[in-house]
Coordinates of C-alpha atoms and ligand atoms in Angstrom, one line a residue:
M287 CA 0.0 0.0 0.0
P288 CA 1.4 3.4 -0.9
K289 CA 2.0 5.3 2.4
V290 CA -0.1 8.2 3.6
C291 CA 2.0 11.2 4.5
A292 CA 1.5 13.8 7.2
N293 CA 3.1 16.4 5.0
I294 CA 5.1 16.5 1.7
L295 CA 8.5 15.9 3.4
E296 CA 7.4 12.4 4.3
A297 CA 7.1 11.7 0.6
I298 CA 10.8 12.1 0.1
G299 CA 12.7 8.9 -0.8
D300 CA 11.6 5.3 -1.6
T301 CA 12.0 6.1 -5.3
P302 CA 11.6 3.3 -8.0
L303 CA 14.5 1.3 -9.5
V304 CA 13.6 0.8 -13.2
R305 CA 15.4 -1.6 -15.7
I306 CA 17.0 0.2 -18.7
N307 CA 16.3 -2.0 -21.7
S308 CA 16.9 -0.3 -25.1
I309 CA 19.9 1.9 -24.7
T310 CA 21.9 -0.8 -22.9
R311 CA 20.9 -3.6 -25.3
A312 CA 24.6 -4.4 -26.1
I313 CA 25.6 -4.6 -22.4
P314 CA 25.4 -8.2 -20.9
A315 CA 24.9 -6.9 -17.3
A316 CA 21.4 -5.8 -16.1
V317 CA 21.3 -2.0 -15.9
Y318 CA 18.8 -0.2 -13.6
A319 CA 18.1 3.5 -13.1
K320 CA 17.2 4.9 -9.7
L321 CA 14.6 7.4 -10.6
E322 CA 15.1 10.3 -8.1
T323 CA 12.7 12.4 -10.2
F324 CA 10.0 10.8 -8.1
N325 CA 10.9 12.9 -5.1
P326 CA 8.6 15.9 -4.3
G327 CA 11.0 18.4 -5.7
N328 CA 11.7 16.1 -8.7
S329 CA 15.3 15.5 -7.7
I330 CA 17.6 13.6 -5.4
K331 CA 18.5 16.8 -3.6
D332 CA 15.3 16.7 -1.5
R333 CA 17.0 14.0 0.6
M334 CA 20.1 15.9 1.5
A335 CA 18.3 19.3 1.8
L336 CA 16.0 18.0 4.5
K337 CA 18.9 16.2 6.3
M338 CA 21.0 19.4 6.2
I339 CA 18.1 21.4 7.7
E340 CA 17.3 18.9 10.4
D341 CA 21.0 18.5 11.4
A342 CA 21.3 22.3 11.6
E343 CA 18.1 22.6 13.7
R344 CA 19.5 19.9 16.1
A345 CA 22.9 21.7 16.3
G346 CA 21.1 25.0 17.0
E347 CA 22.5 26.6 13.9
L348 CA 19.1 27.1 12.3
K349 CA 16.6 28.7 14.6
P350 CA 12.8 29.2 14.2
G351 CA 12.0 32.0 11.7
G352 CA 15.6 31.9 10.3
T353 CA 16.7 32.5 6.7
I354 CA 18.2 29.6 4.7
I355 CA 20.9 30.8 2.3
E356 CA 22.5 28.7 -0.3
G357 CA 24.5 28.8 -3.6
T358 CA 22.5 26.3 -5.6
S359 CA 22.0 25.4 -9.2
G360 CA 18.4 24.8 -8.5
N361 CA 17.8 21.3 -7.3
T362 CA 19.2 21.7 -3.8
G363 CA 17.3 25.0 -3.7
M364 CA 14.1 23.2 -4.5
G365 CA 14.6 20.7 -1.7
L366 CA 15.5 23.5 0.8
A367 CA 12.5 25.6 -0.4
I368 CA 10.0 22.8 0.0
A369 CA 11.3 22.1 3.5
A370 CA 11.3 25.8 4.3
V371 CA 7.6 26.1 3.4
I372 CA 6.7 23.3 5.8
K373 CA 9.0 24.4 8.6
G374 CA 8.5 28.2 8.3
Y375 CA 11.9 29.5 7.1
K376 CA 12.7 32.1 4.5
C377 CA 15.1 31.2 1.6
I378 CA 17.6 33.3 -0.4
F379 CA 19.5 31.4 -3.1
T380 CA 22.3 32.5 -5.4
T381 CA 22.7 30.7 -8.7
T382 CA 24.7 31.1 -11.9
D383 CA 23.6 32.5 -15.3
K384 CA 24.4 29.1 -16.8
Q385 CA 21.4 27.4 -15.1
S386 CA 18.0 26.9 -16.8
K387 CA 15.6 29.7 -16.4
E388 CA 13.0 27.1 -15.5
K389 CA 15.0 26.1 -12.4
V390 CA 15.1 29.7 -11.2
D391 CA 11.3 30.2 -11.9
A392 CA 10.6 27.0 -10.0
L393 CA 12.4 28.2 -6.9
Q394 CA 10.5 31.4 -7.0
A395 CA 7.3 29.4 -7.1
F396 CA 8.0 28.3 -3.6
G397 CA 8.5 31.8 -2.4
A398 CA 12.3 31.8 -2.5
E399 CA 14.4 34.8 -3.4
V400 CA 16.9 34.0 -6.2
I401 CA 20.0 36.1 -7.1
V402 CA 21.7 35.2 -10.4
C403 CA 25.5 35.5 -10.5
P404 CA 28.1 35.2 -13.4
T405 CA 29.3 31.6 -14.1
N406 CA 32.8 32.2 -15.5
V407 CA 34.5 33.7 -12.4
E408 CA 36.7 32.1 -9.9
P409 CA 34.9 30.6 -6.9
D410 CA 36.7 33.1 -4.6
D411 CA 35.8 36.1 -6.8
P412 CA 33.4 38.3 -4.8
R413 CA 30.8 38.0 -7.7
S414 CA 30.7 34.2 -7.7
Y415 CA 27.6 32.5 -6.4
Y416 CA 29.6 30.9 -3.7
S417 CA 31.0 34.3 -2.4
V418 CA 27.7 36.1 -2.7
S419 CA 25.9 33.5 -0.6
S420 CA 28.6 33.5 2.0
R421 CA 28.4 37.3 2.3
L422 CA 24.6 37.2 2.7
A423 CA 24.9 34.6 5.4
Q424 CA 27.1 37.0 7.4
E425 CA 25.0 40.1 6.7
I426 CA 21.5 38.8 7.3
P427 CA 20.6 38.2 11.0
N428 CA 19.5 34.7 12.0
A429 CA 20.8 33.3 8.6
W430 CA 22.2 29.8 8.1
K431 CA 24.2 28.8 5.0
A432 CA 23.5 25.2 4.1
N433 CA 26.8 24.9 2.2
Q434 CA 25.9 21.7 0.3
Y435 CA 29.5 21.3 -0.9
D436 CA 31.2 21.0 2.5
N437 CA 28.3 20.2 4.8
L438 CA 28.7 16.5 5.4
S439 CA 25.0 16.1 6.3
N440 CA 24.8 15.9 2.4
S441 CA 26.6 12.6 2.0
A442 CA 25.2 11.4 5.3
A443 CA 21.7 11.6 3.8
H444 CA 22.7 9.3 1.0
Y445 CA 24.5 7.0 3.5
E446 CA 21.3 6.8 5.5
Q447 CA 18.7 6.6 2.7
T448 CA 19.9 6.2 -0.9
G449 CA 22.4 3.4 -0.1
P450 CA 20.1 1.3 2.1
E451 CA 17.2 1.7 -0.4
L452 CA 19.4 0.4 -3.2
W453 CA 20.6 -2.5 -1.2
K454 CA 17.1 -3.5 -0.3
Q455 CA 15.7 -3.0 -3.9
T456 CA 18.4 -5.1 -5.4
G457 CA 18.3 -7.7 -2.7
G458 CA 22.0 -7.1 -2.0
K459 CA 22.9 -8.0 -5.6
L460 CA 24.6 -4.8 -6.8
D461 CA 28.0 -4.8 -8.5
H462 CA 28.4 -1.3 -10.0
L463 CA 27.1 2.2 -9.1
V464 CA 27.4 4.8 -11.8
V465 CA 26.7 8.3 -10.6
G466 CA 27.3 11.9 -11.6
V467 CA 29.5 13.8 -9.2
G468 CA 28.8 17.5 -8.3
T469 CA 29.0 18.1 -4.6
G470 CA 29.9 14.5 -4.3
G471 CA 27.2 13.8 -1.7
T472 CA 25.4 11.1 -3.7
A473 CA 28.5 9.2 -4.8
S474 CA 30.2 9.3 -1.5
G475 CA 27.3 8.6 0.8
T476 CA 25.6 5.9 -1.3
G477 CA 28.9 4.4 -2.4
R478 CA 30.2 4.3 1.2
Y479 CA 27.1 2.5 2.4
L480 CA 27.1 0.0 -0.4
K481 CA 30.8 -0.7 -0.2
E482 CA 30.4 -1.5 3.5
R483 CA 27.9 -4.2 2.5
N484 CA 29.8 -5.4 -0.6
P485 CA 33.5 -4.3 -0.6
A486 CA 33.8 -5.6 -4.2
L487 CA 31.3 -3.1 -5.5
K488 CA 32.7 -0.5 -7.9
V489 CA 31.7 3.2 -7.8
W490 CA 32.1 4.9 -11.2
G491 CA 31.9 8.7 -10.8
I492 CA 30.8 10.6 -13.9
D493 CA 32.7 13.9 -14.5
T494 CA 32.6 16.6 -17.2
Y495 CA 35.4 18.0 -19.4
G496 CA 36.2 21.3 -17.7
S497 CA 36.1 19.8 -14.2
V498 CA 39.0 18.9 -11.9
F499 CA 37.8 15.6 -10.4
K500 CA 39.2 13.0 -12.7
K501 CA 42.8 14.4 -12.8
Y502 CA 42.8 14.9 -9.0
K503 CA 41.7 11.3 -8.5
E504 CA 44.3 9.9 -10.9
T505 CA 47.3 12.1 -10.0
G506 CA 46.5 13.9 -6.7
I507 CA 47.1 17.2 -8.6
F508 CA 44.5 20.0 -8.5
D509 CA 45.1 21.3 -12.0
K510 CA 43.6 24.7 -12.8
H511 CA 44.3 24.0 -16.5
E512 CA 41.5 21.4 -16.4
I513 CA 39.0 24.1 -15.7
Y514 CA 37.0 25.7 -18.5
P515 CA 33.3 26.4 -19.1
Y516 CA 31.1 23.5 -20.0
I517 CA 27.4 23.0 -20.6
T518 CA 26.4 19.8 -18.7
E519 CA 24.4 20.7 -15.6
G520 CA 24.8 19.4 -12.1
I521 CA 28.1 17.6 -12.3
G522 CA 31.8 18.4 -12.3
E523 CA 33.4 21.2 -10.3
D524 CA 36.2 23.7 -10.4
F525 CA 37.2 23.1 -6.8
L526 CA 37.2 20.1 -4.4
P527 CA 34.1 19.9 -2.2
R528 CA 34.5 18.1 1.1
N529 CA 31.6 15.9 0.2
V530 CA 33.6 14.2 -2.6
D531 CA 35.3 11.2 -0.9
F532 CA 37.9 10.3 -3.4
S533 CA 38.5 7.0 -1.6
V534 CA 34.9 5.8 -2.3
V535 CA 34.9 6.7 -6.0
D536 CA 37.0 4.1 -7.8
H537 CA 37.2 5.8 -11.2
F538 CA 36.1 9.1 -12.7
E539 CA 34.8 8.9 -16.3
K540 CA 34.5 12.1 -18.3
V541 CA 31.6 12.6 -20.7
T542 CA 31.3 15.3 -23.3
D543 CA 28.6 17.9 -23.3
K544 CA 27.3 16.6 -26.6
D545 CA 27.2 13.0 -25.6
A546 CA 25.4 13.9 -22.3
A547 CA 22.9 16.1 -24.2
V548 CA 22.1 13.6 -26.9
M549 CA 21.7 10.8 -24.3
T550 CA 19.4 12.9 -22.2
R551 CA 17.0 12.9 -25.2
R552 CA 17.5 9.2 -25.9
I553 CA 16.5 8.3 -22.4
A554 CA 13.1 9.9 -23.0
R555 CA 12.6 8.5 -26.5
E556 CA 13.9 5.0 -25.9
E557 CA 13.1 4.3 -22.3
G558 CA 10.1 6.6 -21.8
I559 CA 11.8 8.2 -18.8
F560 CA 11.9 12.0 -18.6
A561 CA 15.2 12.6 -16.8
G562 CA 17.6 15.5 -16.6
N563 CA 21.0 16.3 -18.2
S564 CA 23.1 14.5 -15.5
A565 CA 21.1 11.3 -16.1
G566 CA 22.1 11.7 -19.8
A567 CA 25.8 12.1 -18.8
A568 CA 25.6 9.1 -16.5
M569 CA 24.0 6.9 -19.2
A570 CA 26.5 8.0 -21.7
G571 CA 29.1 7.1 -19.1
V572 CA 27.6 3.6 -18.8
L573 CA 28.1 3.1 -22.5
Q574 CA 31.7 4.3 -22.3
L575 CA 32.4 2.0 -19.4
Q576 CA 30.5 -1.1 -20.7
R577 CA 33.5 -3.3 -21.0
H578 CA 33.7 -3.4 -17.2
F579 CA 30.1 -4.8 -16.8
R580 CA 29.8 -8.5 -17.2
A581 CA 26.9 -10.9 -17.7
G582 CA 25.1 -11.6 -14.4
E583 CA 26.2 -8.3 -12.8
V584 CA 23.9 -5.5 -11.8
V585 CA 24.6 -1.9 -12.6
V586 CA 22.7 0.9 -11.0
V587 CA 22.7 4.4 -12.5
I588 CA 21.4 7.4 -10.6
F589 CA 19.0 9.7 -12.4
H590 CA 19.3 12.8 -10.3
D591 CA 16.6 15.1 -11.7
H592 CA 13.6 15.6 -14.1
G593 CA 13.6 16.4 -17.8
S594 CA 11.1 19.2 -17.4
R595 CA 13.9 21.4 -16.1
Y596 CA 15.7 21.1 -19.5
L597 CA 12.8 21.8 -21.9
A598 CA 14.4 25.0 -23.2
K599 CA 17.8 23.2 -23.5
M600 CA 18.5 19.6 -24.3
F601 CA 14.9 19.0 -25.3
N602 CA 14.8 22.0 -27.6
D603 CA 16.0 21.3 -31.2
E604 CA 17.0 24.9 -31.8
W605 CA 19.2 25.0 -28.7
M606 CA 20.8 21.6 -29.6
R607 CA 21.4 22.7 -33.2
E608 CA 23.0 26.0 -32.2
R609 CA 25.6 24.0 -30.2
G610 CA 26.1 21.4 -32.9
F611 CA 24.6 18.7 -30.6
L612 CA 21.9 17.4 -33.0
E613 CA 23.2 14.3 -34.7
K614 CA 22.9 14.8 -38.4
S615 CA 21.6 11.3 -39.0
G616 CA 18.9 12.0 -36.4
L617 CA 17.5 14.9 -38.5
T618 CA 14.0 14.7 -40.0
A619 CA 12.4 16.4 -42.9
R620 CA 10.9 18.9 -40.4
E621 CA 14.3 20.1 -39.4
L622 CA 15.3 20.5 -43.1
V623 CA 12.2 22.6 -43.6
S624 CA 12.7 24.7 -40.5
M625 CA 16.3 25.3 -41.6
G626 CA 15.0 26.9 -44.7
L627 CA 16.7 24.2 -46.8
S628 CA 13.6 23.2 -48.7
G629 CA 11.0 25.4 -50.4
E630 CA 7.2 25.1 -50.3
L631 CA 6.0 23.1 -53.2
F632 CA 5.5 24.8 -56.6
S633 CA 3.4 23.1 -59.3
V634 CA 2.0 23.6 -62.7
E635 CA -1.3 22.1 -64.1
A636 CA -1.0 19.2 -66.5
D637 CA -2.9 20.8 -69.3
E638 CA -0.5 23.8 -69.5
P639 CA 2.1 23.8 -72.3
V640 CA 5.6 22.5 -71.6
Q641 CA 7.0 26.0 -72.2
H642 CA 5.0 27.3 -69.2
A643 CA 6.8 24.8 -66.9
L644 CA 10.1 25.9 -68.5
R645 CA 9.4 29.5 -67.7
V646 CA 8.4 28.8 -64.1
M647 CA 11.5 26.6 -63.6
S648 CA 14.0 29.1 -65.0
Q649 CA 12.3 32.1 -63.1
H650 CA 12.7 30.3 -59.7
D651 CA 15.8 28.4 -60.6
F652 CA 14.1 25.0 -60.0
S653 CA 15.6 21.8 -61.3
Q654 CA 12.3 20.0 -61.0
I655 CA 8.6 20.7 -60.6
S656 CA 5.4 18.9 -59.7
I657 CA 2.5 18.6 -62.0
T658 CA -1.1 18.7 -60.8
R659 CA -4.5 18.1 -62.3
D660 CA -7.3 20.0 -60.6
H661 CA -4.7 20.7 -57.8
R662 CA -4.1 17.0 -57.3
L663 CA -0.5 15.8 -57.7
V664 CA -0.3 13.6 -60.9
G665 CA 3.2 13.9 -62.2
S666 CA 6.6 15.5 -62.2
L667 CA 9.2 16.9 -64.5
N668 CA 12.9 17.3 -64.0
E669 CA 15.6 19.2 -65.8
S670 CA 17.6 16.4 -67.4
Q671 CA 14.5 14.6 -68.7
L672 CA 13.1 17.9 -70.1
Y673 CA 16.4 18.6 -71.8
R674 CA 16.3 15.1 -73.4
V675 CA 12.8 15.5 -74.9
L676 CA 13.5 19.1 -76.0
V677 CA 16.6 18.1 -77.9
E678 CA 14.8 15.3 -79.5
R679 CA 11.6 17.2 -80.4
P680 CA 11.8 21.0 -79.9
E681 CA 8.1 21.4 -80.9
V682 CA 7.2 19.6 -77.6
K683 CA 7.3 23.1 -76.1
N684 CA 3.8 23.8 -77.2
E685 CA 2.3 20.5 -76.1
A686 CA 0.5 19.8 -72.8
L687 CA 2.8 18.8 -69.9
E688 CA 0.9 15.5 -69.5
T689 CA 2.4 14.2 -72.7
V690 CA 6.0 14.4 -71.3
M691 CA 5.5 14.2 -67.5
Q692 CA 6.9 11.4 -65.3
P693 CA 5.4 9.8 -62.2
A694 CA 4.8 12.1 -59.3
F695 CA 7.5 12.5 -56.6
P696 CA 7.1 10.2 -53.6
F697 CA 5.1 11.8 -50.8
V698 CA 6.0 11.4 -47.1
D699 CA 5.1 12.8 -43.7
I700 CA 7.3 15.7 -42.4
S701 CA 8.6 13.6 -39.5
T702 CA 10.4 11.2 -41.8
P703 CA 14.1 10.9 -41.0
V704 CA 16.5 12.4 -43.5
D705 CA 18.3 9.1 -43.8
L706 CA 15.2 7.6 -45.2
L707 CA 14.6 10.5 -47.6
A708 CA 18.1 10.0 -48.9
T709 CA 17.2 6.5 -50.0
M710 CA 14.1 7.7 -51.8
I711 CA 15.9 10.2 -53.9
T712 CA 17.2 8.6 -57.1
P713 CA 18.3 9.8 -60.6
E714 CA 14.8 9.0 -61.9
S715 CA 13.0 10.7 -59.0
P716 CA 15.3 13.5 -57.8
A717 CA 13.0 14.9 -55.2
V718 CA 10.6 13.9 -52.3
L719 CA 7.5 15.8 -51.2
V720 CA 6.9 16.2 -47.5
R721 CA 3.6 17.1 -46.0
D722 CA 3.1 18.9 -42.7
F723 CA -0.3 17.7 -41.9
K724 CA -0.8 20.2 -39.0
T725 CA -0.3 23.2 -41.3
A726 CA -1.4 21.4 -44.5
K727 CA 1.7 22.7 -46.3
T728 CA 3.7 20.6 -48.7
F729 CA 7.4 21.1 -49.3
I730 CA 9.8 19.7 -51.9
I731 CA 13.2 18.2 -50.8
T732 CA 15.8 17.7 -53.4
R733 CA 19.0 15.8 -53.6
S734 CA 21.1 19.0 -53.1
D735 CA 19.0 19.8 -49.9
V736 CA 19.8 16.4 -48.4
I737 CA 23.5 16.7 -49.4
R738 CA 23.8 19.9 -47.5
V739 CA 22.9 18.2 -44.2
L740 CA 24.6 14.9 -44.6
Ligands
PLP1022 C1 21.0 17.6 -11.8 C2 22.1 17.1 -10.9 N1 22.8 16.0 -11.2 C3 23.8 15.6 -10.4 C4 24.2 16.3 -9.3 C5 25.4 15.8 -8.5 O1 25.0 15.2 -7.3 P1 25.9 15.4 -6.0 O2 25.9 16.9 -5.7 O3 25.3 14.6 -4.9 O4 27.3 15.0 -6.4 C6 23.5 17.5 -8.9 C7 23.9 18.3 -7.8 O5 24.9 18.8 -7.6 C8 22.4 17.9 -9.8 O6 21.7 19.0 -9.5

């Protein structure tokens, strides 16, 4: 029986573990995702936010009516804001201009104040979101800074909840944990608990290009040259948070922004799971690491947050295209049309003389044209075929088009993949017609349009 909760905070945790089937087809091990999107704030951060608050209350650091301050990319803020509503605290969050606008709007929905700071400054720069939140914590009376990076209540939440839940859900049969690392709370807390139960378990931390974790783990060197701006949200850092326990994470695997973004979309389309960008990074990491996962083993991947926070980013074609993240082979006719690469269909009536078609084609610089009868598509004409008949019989110019026309171009829906269009375009039929049924418009896609995107 689903439990009945006294308030929303009791609904945190006990999230489902769901088998990943399609993306991991080639992997002999069983791969499961821990869907932390099922938490009330739609992310794993609800767990540690509540734990940090309750530990601070017990320690007397957070007093009734106090103000919670935090530098947060959104998810921790959401967890803190929800708890603050129930417990009667005020929230002020600082975040960076890299974060989704939706994340900021969502925090404000819970009554939090949000201050947006520049991303590309050093953590100790007075403008950074770390520094601004620390200053506010000192200036505002009765304020408490949660400090998710160094507050060890963060990893303790995962040691107490996420780890034991996974152990129970898998019946103690768990060989690999794959987890994006930001503050490190999830990987360190969950990993520490699970390794105490099964010392052979491997923790694979997912890192970003532009973050310091991997090099630090492998060489012990904090290398500032590893730091540069990146797009992936929620994981990787430009400093070493106390919550990252490098002895728990066995290996850090870096995933590119593009692979993470593309995989975020695949998780929705192939598994029906609407998860965020760090889930995409973690799943892409699973594929990169697959040689380590053997038949009979169980791999768990943490899906930290929900896809709805990335609608304007990884789930937006325009945003993906601007960054070169859309796989060319994944393009459909719709994208070709919206890129302006194909024109709306032009046609001439079958009883018009051939010279009329010639005029229209040269006026618009068309290599082919569609032929209609009573506005229904009945045929087509292309340059090379027209050239052949004109050379043979120049007087054909004055005859009706129906005497020389060829079969109509194939007709497909606008969602047809470009790969498929490419196979339909042949020397005999050098164009395909695509129909957008919503707008009732028809477009013509030619061989040269397809060549431009392949
Ligand atoms: C979306 C998302 N994914 C992954 C993480 C990383 O989790 P952790 O901070 O526990 O390392 C965070 C938080 O930093 C996050 O917000």
